[in-house]
Short mmCIF file of C-alpha atoms and ligand atoms in Angstrom, two decimals:
data_model
loop_
_atom_site.label_atom_id
_atom_site.label_comp_id
_atom_site.label_asym_id
_atom_site.label_seq_id
_atom_site.Cartn_x
_atom_site.Cartn_y
_atom_site.Cartn_z
CA UNK L 1 -14.10 237.68 38.32
CA UNK L 2 -14.83 234.06 37.55
CA UNK L 3 -11.32 233.79 36.16
CA UNK L 4 -9.91 234.60 39.59
CA UNK L 5 -12.22 232.16 41.34
CA UNK L 6 -11.28 229.28 39.05
CA UNK L 7 -7.59 230.20 39.43
CA UNK L 8 -7.96 229.81 43.19
CA UNK L 9 -9.73 226.49 42.65
CA UNK L 10 -6.90 225.30 40.42
CA UNK L 11 -4.32 226.35 43.01
CA UNK L 12 -6.25 224.55 45.75
CA UNK L 13 -6.41 221.45 43.56
CA UNK L 14 -2.67 221.67 42.92
CA UNK L 15 -2.04 222.05 46.66
CA UNK L 16 -4.35 219.13 47.40
CA UNK L 17 -2.67 216.83 44.92
CA UNK L 18 0.77 217.89 46.18
CA UNK L 19 -0.13 216.96 49.75
CA UNK L 20 -1.64 213.75 48.41
CA UNK L 21 1.65 212.90 46.75
CA UNK L 22 3.60 213.64 49.93
CA UNK L 23 1.53 211.43 52.19
CA UNK L 24 1.01 208.82 49.47
CA UNK L 25 -2.60 208.26 50.51
CA UNK L 26 -6.10 209.17 49.36
CA UNK L 27 -7.05 210.38 52.85
CA UNK L 28 -4.81 213.46 52.57
CA UNK L 29 -7.07 215.15 49.99
CA UNK L 30 -9.88 217.24 51.44
CA UNK L 31 -13.40 215.87 51.32
CA UNK L 32 -16.14 217.79 49.53
CA UNK L 33 -19.77 216.69 49.64
CA UNK L 34 -22.32 217.63 46.98
CA UNK L 35 -25.94 217.58 48.10
CA UNK L 36 -27.99 216.62 45.03
CA UNK L 37 -31.75 217.33 45.06
CA UNK L 38 -32.24 215.03 42.08
CA UNK L 39 -29.52 212.76 40.72
CA UNK L 40 -29.40 211.37 37.20
CA UNK L 41 -26.34 209.14 37.53
CA UNK L 42 -25.77 208.32 33.83
CA UNK L 43 -26.62 204.62 34.17
CA UNK L 44 -29.86 204.21 36.18
CA UNK L 45 -33.13 204.44 34.24
CA UNK L 46 -34.78 206.61 36.91
CA UNK L 47 -33.45 209.58 38.86
CA UNK L 48 -32.84 209.37 42.60
CA UNK L 49 -33.93 212.04 45.08
CA UNK L 50 -31.83 213.65 47.80
CA UNK L 51 -28.39 212.06 47.38
CA UNK L 52 -24.93 212.92 48.69
CA UNK L 53 -21.85 212.68 46.46
CA UNK L 54 -18.60 212.42 48.43
CA UNK L 55 -15.66 213.78 46.41
CA UNK L 56 -12.05 213.37 47.44
CA UNK L 57 -9.26 214.58 45.17
CA UNK L 58 -10.18 213.85 41.55
CA UNK L 59 -12.55 211.00 42.34
CA UNK L 60 -15.97 210.17 43.74
CA UNK L 61 -15.46 208.32 47.01
CA UNK L 62 -19.08 207.25 47.45
CA UNK L 63 -22.70 208.15 46.73
CA UNK L 64 -25.18 207.86 49.60
CA UNK L 65 -28.71 208.74 50.70
CA UNK L 66 -29.13 212.32 51.86
CA UNK L 67 -29.50 211.22 55.47
CA UNK L 68 -25.91 209.88 55.70
CA UNK L 69 -23.54 211.54 58.15
CA UNK L 70 -21.23 214.24 56.84
CA UNK L 71 -18.02 214.58 58.88
CA UNK L 72 -17.84 217.93 60.70
CA UNK L 73 -15.87 220.63 58.91
CA UNK L 74 -16.53 219.12 55.47
CA UNK L 75 -17.14 221.53 52.61
CA UNK L 76 -20.71 221.02 51.39
CA UNK L 77 -21.92 222.22 47.99
CA UNK L 78 -25.67 222.62 48.19
CA UNK L 79 -27.35 221.61 44.93
CA UNK L 80 -30.50 220.46 46.72
CA UNK L 81 -32.72 222.52 44.38
CA UNK L 82 -31.06 221.23 41.22
CA UNK L 83 -30.75 218.19 38.99
CA UNK L 84 -27.23 216.76 39.12
CA UNK L 85 -25.75 214.71 36.28
CA UNK L 86 -22.36 213.33 35.19
CA UNK L 87 -20.20 215.63 33.07
CA UNK L 88 -21.34 215.38 29.44
CA UNK L 89 -19.36 213.78 26.61
CA UNK L 90 -19.48 215.13 23.06
CA UNK L 91 -18.14 212.37 20.79
CA UNK L 92 -17.79 214.51 17.66
CA UNK L 93 -16.16 217.94 17.91
CA UNK L 94 -13.55 220.03 16.08
CA UNK L 95 -11.87 222.49 18.43
CA UNK L 96 -9.72 223.75 15.53
CA UNK L 97 -12.65 224.57 13.26
CA UNK L 98 -14.23 228.02 13.41
CA UNK L 99 -17.47 227.57 11.47
CA UNK L 100 -18.08 227.10 7.76
CA UNK L 101 -20.31 230.10 7.06
CA UNK L 102 -19.95 230.98 3.34
CA UNK L 103 -20.34 234.68 4.23
CA UNK L 104 -17.19 234.39 6.35
CA UNK L 105 -15.15 232.59 3.70
CA UNK L 106 -16.50 229.10 4.44
CA UNK L 107 -14.31 226.18 5.41
CA UNK L 108 -11.34 227.39 3.35
CA UNK L 109 -10.87 230.55 5.44
CA UNK L 110 -10.00 228.35 8.43
CA UNK L 111 -6.88 227.19 6.61
CA UNK L 112 -6.07 230.05 4.22
CA UNK L 113 -6.67 233.07 6.45
CA UNK L 114 -5.84 231.95 9.98
CA UNK L 115 -2.27 231.30 11.08
CA UNK L 116 -1.46 228.58 13.57
CA UNK L 117 -1.31 230.95 16.57
CA UNK L 118 -4.80 232.30 15.80
CA UNK L 119 -6.06 228.77 15.35
CA UNK L 120 -4.56 227.72 18.69
CA UNK L 121 -6.18 230.73 20.38
CA UNK L 122 -9.54 229.75 18.90
CA UNK L 123 -9.08 226.13 20.00
CA UNK L 124 -8.32 227.43 23.50
CA UNK L 125 -11.60 229.37 23.42
CA UNK L 126 -13.43 226.24 22.21
CA UNK L 127 -12.00 224.10 25.01
CA UNK L 128 -13.18 226.60 27.62
CA UNK L 129 -16.60 226.92 25.96
CA UNK L 130 -17.08 223.15 26.13
CA UNK L 131 -16.19 222.99 29.81
CA UNK L 132 -18.41 225.89 30.86
CA UNK L 133 -21.35 224.21 29.08
CA UNK L 134 -20.81 221.04 31.10
CA UNK L 135 -19.00 219.00 28.46
CA UNK L 136 -16.14 217.57 30.50
CA UNK L 137 -14.96 215.16 27.79
CA UNK L 138 -14.63 215.57 24.01
CA UNK L 139 -13.69 213.12 21.31
CA UNK L 140 -12.20 215.70 18.95
CA UNK L 141 -12.23 214.14 15.52
CA UNK L 142 -9.49 215.97 13.63
CA UNK L 143 -7.83 219.37 13.43
CA UNK L 144 -8.73 220.38 9.84
CA UNK L 145 -5.23 221.21 8.70
CA UNK L 146 -3.87 222.23 12.12
CA UNK L 147 -1.64 219.15 12.32
CA UNK L 148 -1.11 217.78 15.81
CA UNK L 149 -2.40 220.94 17.51
CA UNK L 150 -5.10 218.99 19.36
CA UNK L 151 -2.50 216.89 21.17
CA UNK L 152 -0.76 220.10 22.30
CA UNK L 153 -4.01 221.74 23.46
CA UNK L 154 -4.64 218.54 25.44
CA UNK L 155 -1.16 218.88 26.95
CA UNK L 156 -1.86 222.51 27.91
CA UNK L 157 -5.11 221.44 29.60
CA UNK L 158 -3.49 218.54 31.45
CA UNK L 159 -0.62 220.69 32.75
CA UNK L 160 -3.15 223.27 33.99
CA UNK L 161 -2.12 226.07 31.64
CA UNK L 162 -5.61 226.51 30.18
CA UNK L 163 -9.04 225.28 31.28
CA UNK L 164 -10.63 222.58 29.17
CA UNK L 165 -12.26 219.17 29.10
CA UNK L 166 -10.65 215.74 28.90
CA UNK L 167 -9.68 215.33 25.24
CA UNK L 168 -9.51 212.29 23.01
CA UNK L 169 -7.61 213.50 19.94
CA UNK L 170 -7.70 212.19 16.37
CA UNK L 171 -4.95 214.53 15.03
CA UNK L 172 -4.94 214.95 11.21
CA UNK L 173 -7.54 212.44 9.88
CA UNK L 174 -7.07 210.39 6.71
CA UNK L 175 -8.69 210.60 3.27
CA UNK L 176 -7.61 210.02 -0.34
CA UNK L 177 -6.54 212.13 -3.31
CA UNK L 178 -9.70 213.93 -4.42
CA UNK L 179 -11.22 213.15 -1.04
CA UNK L 180 -10.85 216.33 1.01
CA UNK L 181 -10.66 220.13 0.97
CA UNK L 182 -9.07 222.44 -0.03
CA UNK L 183 -10.21 221.95 -3.58
CA UNK L 184 -11.51 223.91 -6.54
CA UNK L 185 -8.28 225.88 -7.00
CA UNK L 186 -6.08 225.99 -10.11
CA UNK L 187 -4.56 222.53 -10.69
CA UNK L 188 -1.04 224.04 -10.82
CA UNK L 189 -1.37 225.06 -7.19
CA UNK L 190 -0.32 222.73 -4.42
CA UNK L 191 -3.04 223.52 -1.87
CA UNK L 192 -2.88 222.59 1.81
CA UNK L 193 -5.39 219.91 2.77
CA UNK L 194 -7.62 219.58 5.81
CA UNK L 195 -6.70 215.90 6.19
CA UNK L 196 -3.73 213.62 5.46
CA UNK L 197 -4.31 212.19 1.98
CA UNK L 198 -3.17 208.66 1.11
CA UNK L 199 -3.43 206.27 -1.82
CA UNK L 200 -2.95 202.55 -1.36
CA UNK L 201 -2.79 200.36 1.76
CA UNK L 202 0.92 201.05 2.33
CA UNK L 203 0.43 204.83 2.53
CA UNK L 204 -2.72 204.34 4.57
CA UNK L 205 -0.92 202.25 7.18
CA UNK L 206 1.99 204.68 7.25
CA UNK L 207 -0.32 207.64 7.90
CA UNK L 208 -1.99 205.75 10.75
CA UNK L 209 1.44 204.94 12.21
CA UNK L 210 2.54 208.58 11.97
CA UNK L 211 -0.62 209.82 13.65
CA UNK L 212 -0.44 207.21 16.41
CA UNK L 213 3.24 208.00 16.97
CA UNK L 214 2.39 211.67 17.46
CA UNK L 215 -0.32 211.06 20.02
CA UNK L 216 -3.59 210.14 18.27
CA UNK L 217 -6.06 208.57 20.71
CA UNK L 218 -8.38 207.71 17.82
CA UNK L 219 -7.91 207.55 14.06
CA UNK L 220 -10.45 209.51 11.99
CA UNK L 221 -11.10 208.41 8.43
CA UNK L 222 -13.22 209.99 5.70
CA UNK L 223 -15.01 207.20 3.82
CA UNK L 224 -17.16 209.60 1.76
CA UNK L 225 -16.56 213.15 0.58
CA UNK L 226 -18.71 215.10 -1.90
CA UNK L 227 -22.45 214.54 -1.97
CA UNK L 228 -25.20 215.46 -4.42
CA UNK L 229 -28.70 214.45 -5.52
CA UNK L 230 -28.88 212.30 -8.69
CA UNK L 231 -31.52 212.39 -11.47
CA UNK L 232 -33.78 210.04 -9.52
CA UNK L 233 -33.61 212.34 -6.50
CA UNK L 234 -31.38 210.03 -4.44
CA UNK L 235 -28.58 211.30 -2.23
CA UNK L 236 -25.23 210.09 -3.55
CA UNK L 237 -21.87 210.39 -1.83
CA UNK L 238 -18.46 209.92 -3.37
CA UNK L 239 -16.53 207.02 -1.78
CA UNK L 240 -12.89 207.62 -0.84
CA UNK L 241 -10.76 204.87 0.74
CA UNK L 242 -11.06 201.30 -0.52
CA UNK L 243 -11.76 198.40 1.84
CA UNK L 244 -8.08 197.36 1.55
CA UNK L 245 -6.88 200.85 2.49
CA UNK L 246 -9.26 201.05 5.46
CA UNK L 247 -8.37 197.55 6.62
CA UNK L 248 -4.69 198.55 6.79
CA UNK L 249 -5.61 201.54 8.98
CA UNK L 250 -7.97 199.59 11.23
CA UNK L 251 -5.46 196.76 11.63
CA UNK L 252 -2.73 199.23 12.61
CA UNK L 253 -4.95 201.18 15.03
CA UNK L 254 -6.31 198.06 16.69
CA UNK L 255 -2.78 196.81 17.22
CA UNK L 256 -2.16 199.96 19.26
CA UNK L 257 -5.49 199.27 21.06
CA UNK L 258 -6.96 202.37 19.44
CA UNK L 259 -10.19 202.73 17.48
CA UNK L 260 -11.19 204.15 14.10
CA UNK L 261 -14.00 206.66 13.56
CA UNK L 262 -15.37 206.72 10.01
CA UNK L 263 -17.11 209.71 8.48
CA UNK L 264 -19.60 208.06 6.09
CA UNK L 265 -22.80 209.45 4.57
CA UNK L 266 -24.24 206.47 2.65
CA UNK L 267 -23.83 204.08 -0.29
CA UNK L 268 -20.52 202.54 -1.34
CA UNK L 269 -18.42 204.49 1.15
CA UNK L 270 -20.58 203.54 4.12
CA UNK L 271 -20.52 199.89 3.02
CA UNK L 272 -16.72 199.97 2.73
CA UNK L 273 -16.52 201.52 6.22
CA UNK L 274 -18.45 198.58 7.66
CA UNK L 275 -16.62 195.94 5.58
CA UNK L 276 -13.30 197.47 6.59
CA UNK L 277 -14.08 197.07 10.30
CA UNK L 278 -14.75 200.64 11.34
CA UNK L 279 -15.47 201.15 15.07
CA UNK L 280 -17.82 204.13 14.80
CA UNK L 281 -19.89 205.53 11.94
CA UNK L 282 -19.99 209.34 11.97
CA UNK L 283 -23.11 211.01 10.50
CA UNK L 284 -24.44 207.84 8.76
CA UNK L 285 -27.04 209.86 6.90
CA UNK L 286 -28.61 206.98 5.01
CA UNK L 287 -28.10 203.54 6.52
CA UNK L 288 -29.89 200.62 4.83
CA UNK L 289 -31.60 197.85 6.81
CA UNK L 290 -28.81 195.44 5.85
CA UNK L 291 -26.21 197.95 7.08
CA UNK L 292 -28.11 198.39 10.36
CA UNK L 293 -27.98 194.61 10.80
CA UNK L 294 -24.25 194.59 10.02
CA UNK L 295 -23.65 197.33 12.60
CA UNK L 296 -25.55 195.27 15.18
CA UNK L 297 -23.47 192.17 14.38
CA UNK L 298 -20.17 194.07 14.47
CA UNK L 299 -21.04 196.18 17.51
CA UNK L 300 -20.42 199.41 15.56
CA UNK L 301 -21.07 202.69 17.36
CA UNK L 302 -23.28 205.30 15.67
CA UNK L 303 -22.63 209.02 16.14
CA UNK L 304 -25.37 210.71 14.08
CA UNK L 305 -24.67 214.47 14.54
CA UNK L 306 -28.14 215.62 13.46
CA UNK L 307 -27.90 219.35 14.26
CA UNK L 308 -25.43 220.54 11.60
CA UNK L 309 -27.68 219.30 8.78
CA UNK L 310 -30.42 221.76 9.73
CA UNK L 311 -28.54 225.04 9.46
CA UNK L 312 -27.49 227.07 6.41
CA UNK L 313 -29.50 225.32 3.69
CA UNK L 314 -28.84 226.68 0.21
CA UNK L 315 -31.87 227.82 -1.87
CA UNK L 316 -34.29 224.97 -2.67
CA UNK L 317 -33.96 225.41 -6.46
CA UNK L 318 -30.15 224.96 -6.47
CA UNK L 319 -28.26 221.62 -6.58
CA UNK L 320 -26.77 222.43 -3.15
CA UNK L 321 -30.21 223.27 -1.75
CA UNK L 322 -31.62 219.97 -3.03
CA UNK L 323 -28.71 218.12 -1.48
CA UNK L 324 -29.09 219.90 1.86
CA UNK L 325 -32.77 218.94 2.07
CA UNK L 326 -32.13 215.33 0.97
CA UNK L 327 -29.43 214.94 3.63
CA UNK L 328 -31.73 216.00 6.46
CA UNK L 329 -34.64 213.89 5.15
CA UNK L 330 -32.74 210.60 4.93
CA UNK L 331 -30.88 211.27 8.17
CA UNK L 332 -34.11 211.36 10.17
CA UNK L 333 -35.13 207.97 8.75
CA UNK L 334 -31.71 206.47 9.58
CA UNK L 335 -31.78 207.81 13.12
CA UNK L 336 -35.24 206.36 13.76
CA UNK L 337 -34.16 202.98 12.33
CA UNK L 338 -31.05 202.99 14.49
CA UNK L 339 -33.16 203.79 17.53
CA UNK L 340 -35.57 200.95 16.80
CA UNK L 341 -32.70 198.49 16.25
CA UNK L 342 -31.06 199.59 19.53
CA UNK L 343 -27.80 200.51 17.84
CA UNK L 344 -25.23 201.96 20.21
CA UNK L 345 -25.92 205.67 19.61
CA UNK L 346 -23.52 208.26 21.03
CA UNK L 347 -24.03 212.00 21.28
CA UNK L 348 -22.10 214.17 18.82
CA UNK L 349 -22.57 217.73 17.60
CA UNK L 350 -19.89 218.28 14.93
CA UNK L 351 -19.45 221.67 16.62
CA UNK L 352 -16.70 223.67 14.98
CA UNK L 353 -18.52 223.07 11.70
CA UNK L 354 -21.16 225.11 13.54
CA UNK L 355 -19.71 228.13 15.37
CA UNK L 356 -18.40 227.46 18.89
CA UNK L 357 -20.69 230.24 20.14
CA UNK L 358 -23.72 227.96 19.55
CA UNK L 359 -25.03 225.77 22.39
CA UNK L 360 -23.44 222.31 22.35
CA UNK L 361 -26.50 220.79 24.05
CA UNK L 362 -28.75 221.54 21.03
CA UNK L 363 -28.31 217.97 19.75
CA UNK L 364 -30.37 216.69 22.72
CA UNK L 365 -33.42 218.50 21.34
CA UNK L 366 -32.89 216.95 17.89
CA UNK L 367 -32.54 213.43 19.32
CA UNK L 368 -35.65 213.77 21.47
CA UNK L 369 -37.61 215.36 18.60
CA UNK L 370 -36.87 212.24 16.52
CA UNK L 371 -38.17 209.91 19.22
CA UNK L 372 -35.29 209.20 21.58
CA UNK L 373 -36.39 209.22 25.24
CA UNK L 374 -34.60 212.01 27.16
CA UNK L 375 -32.91 209.55 29.55
CA UNK L 376 -31.57 207.59 26.57
CA UNK L 377 -30.26 210.83 25.02
CA UNK L 378 -28.53 211.70 28.31
CA UNK L 379 -26.94 208.23 28.46
CA UNK L 380 -25.71 208.68 24.87
CA UNK L 381 -23.73 211.67 26.20
CA UNK L 382 -22.60 209.96 29.42
CA UNK L 383 -22.18 206.25 30.19
CA UNK L 384 -22.60 204.99 26.61
CA UNK L 385 -20.01 207.40 25.22
CA UNK L 386 -17.70 206.45 28.12
CA UNK L 387 -17.93 202.82 27.05
CA UNK L 388 -17.00 203.72 23.47
CA UNK L 389 -14.00 205.63 24.82
CA UNK L 390 -12.94 202.62 26.96
CA UNK L 391 -13.64 204.70 30.11
CA UNK L 392 -16.65 202.74 31.41
CA UNK L 393 -17.12 203.43 35.12
CA UNK L 394 -14.50 206.20 35.05
CA UNK L 395 -16.43 209.00 33.31
CA UNK L 396 -20.05 209.52 32.26
CA UNK L 397 -21.31 208.17 35.58
CA UNK L 398 -21.77 209.34 39.15
CA UNK L 399 -20.61 206.33 41.13
CA UNK L 400 -17.88 205.19 43.51
CA UNK L 401 -14.43 205.33 41.94
CA UNK L 402 -15.39 207.46 38.92
CA UNK L 403 -13.69 210.77 38.20
CA UNK L 404 -15.61 213.58 39.88
CA UNK L 405 -17.16 215.00 36.69
CA UNK L 406 -20.37 216.54 37.97
CA UNK L 407 -22.74 219.08 36.43
CA UNK L 408 -26.11 220.53 37.46
CA UNK L 409 -29.09 222.26 35.89
CA UNK L 410 -31.85 224.20 37.64
CA UNK L 411 -34.82 222.38 36.08
CA UNK L 412 -35.76 218.84 35.05
CA UNK L 413 -34.06 217.73 31.79
CA UNK L 414 -36.34 214.69 31.57
CA UNK L 415 -39.31 217.07 31.19
CA UNK L 416 -37.46 219.59 29.02
CA UNK L 417 -34.20 218.35 27.59
CA UNK L 418 -33.46 221.97 26.56
CA UNK L 419 -32.50 222.50 30.24
CA UNK L 420 -29.14 221.01 29.33
CA UNK L 421 -28.41 224.17 27.35
CA UNK L 422 -28.26 225.96 30.71
CA UNK L 423 -25.70 224.12 32.81
CA UNK L 424 -25.20 226.08 36.07
CA UNK L 425 -22.58 224.01 37.87
CA UNK L 426 -19.50 222.24 36.54
CA UNK L 427 -16.99 220.15 38.47
CA UNK L 428 -14.13 218.73 36.42
CA UNK L 429 -11.71 216.18 37.91
CA UNK L 430 -12.88 217.15 41.40
CA UNK L 431 -12.39 220.92 40.95
CA UNK L 432 -15.31 223.34 40.72
CA UNK L 433 -15.02 225.22 37.42
CA UNK L 434 -18.35 227.02 37.55
CA UNK L 435 -21.09 227.44 40.12
CA UNK L 436 -24.09 229.68 39.50
CA UNK L 437 -26.35 227.64 41.79
CA UNK L 438 -24.99 226.91 45.23
CA UNK L 439 -26.06 229.05 48.13
ZN1 ZN O 1 -16.94 216.38 11.85
#
């Protein structure tokens, strides 16, 4: 049933934008007004009560007090009993990954058992899942062997073929020989890889150029790969690209006015990521004080992705089990340090590594559990992420001129951030995608 409703909404939106194009003016699109009982706008430190959000076409025309006049005949969406927020932004997803559960073949099954059509169908499911949970924008940080599929899913969303959020795509990602799966097979076999592998600054730059040519909005780089616990009990991660290789990639990407996201756990690889001029550190499990200071100086973004390090631990008496526990332990310390140093933290789940059936808002609980105030956590998934994506004022905020990306929950997420796992209303680019609240 909902499918039919959203189809009608899409058709209305198409009709509205067509009439907009004909008249060449904003005024042609119909006005919709959302009555917000409580508004968390993505920027302000405190919520506002009883606000009106005027939406015309894809954009927010204005936000006013609840007493403002609504023109007669205007469609009003009554969310007066709800808390209204900007559409959420997940800065670390993999729409082409379908979990890594060892019982289901682990990571390798994604590449070895699923053909490209099945993978595209799963990515389509993932895109819809994100939108219905209120995530209206994703930075999708690589396709795990599915080539440039993310750019094509984005195209299908933008042309209205399938529902889905705004996508920032990283395409294939870059690592080195010995620096990415699939591995552990007979050396005679030429196995497919989940990332584009390069050796040397020339190959690194060429890979970046290829990915940018084919539509990458971001470049994703793996600066560390395997990890284990050494004899002293320290977490160690294997570094991949050299500083020279990373610098070639960063230089190329920045020339295209694009940014580079660096997967880095700790140690040498994390240091190379910072020395090479990385724009965002992904995971950053164990960041030293000196590295925190370097991130502050360089304005590096930090996308911690805490949730995935708490599921599926191996047995405590195995090397993998020791590693799993060490990862979570050092990660908590790094996150708290980053919080104290006011690093620019953005919300990321790494979903795809976890099954897409899991709630994407679970990371809020982790962030708040480790000491982040709920409003700060919400801003990490709204205005702060928008700034990282060079969309400040356009997404992640409910304000004049922004895209009408509006969600609502029934309760108060500042009291219980878990409320965000139950998003009841979703408007994406001015069109209602889901509404389980309005009377
Ligand atoms: Zn990831």
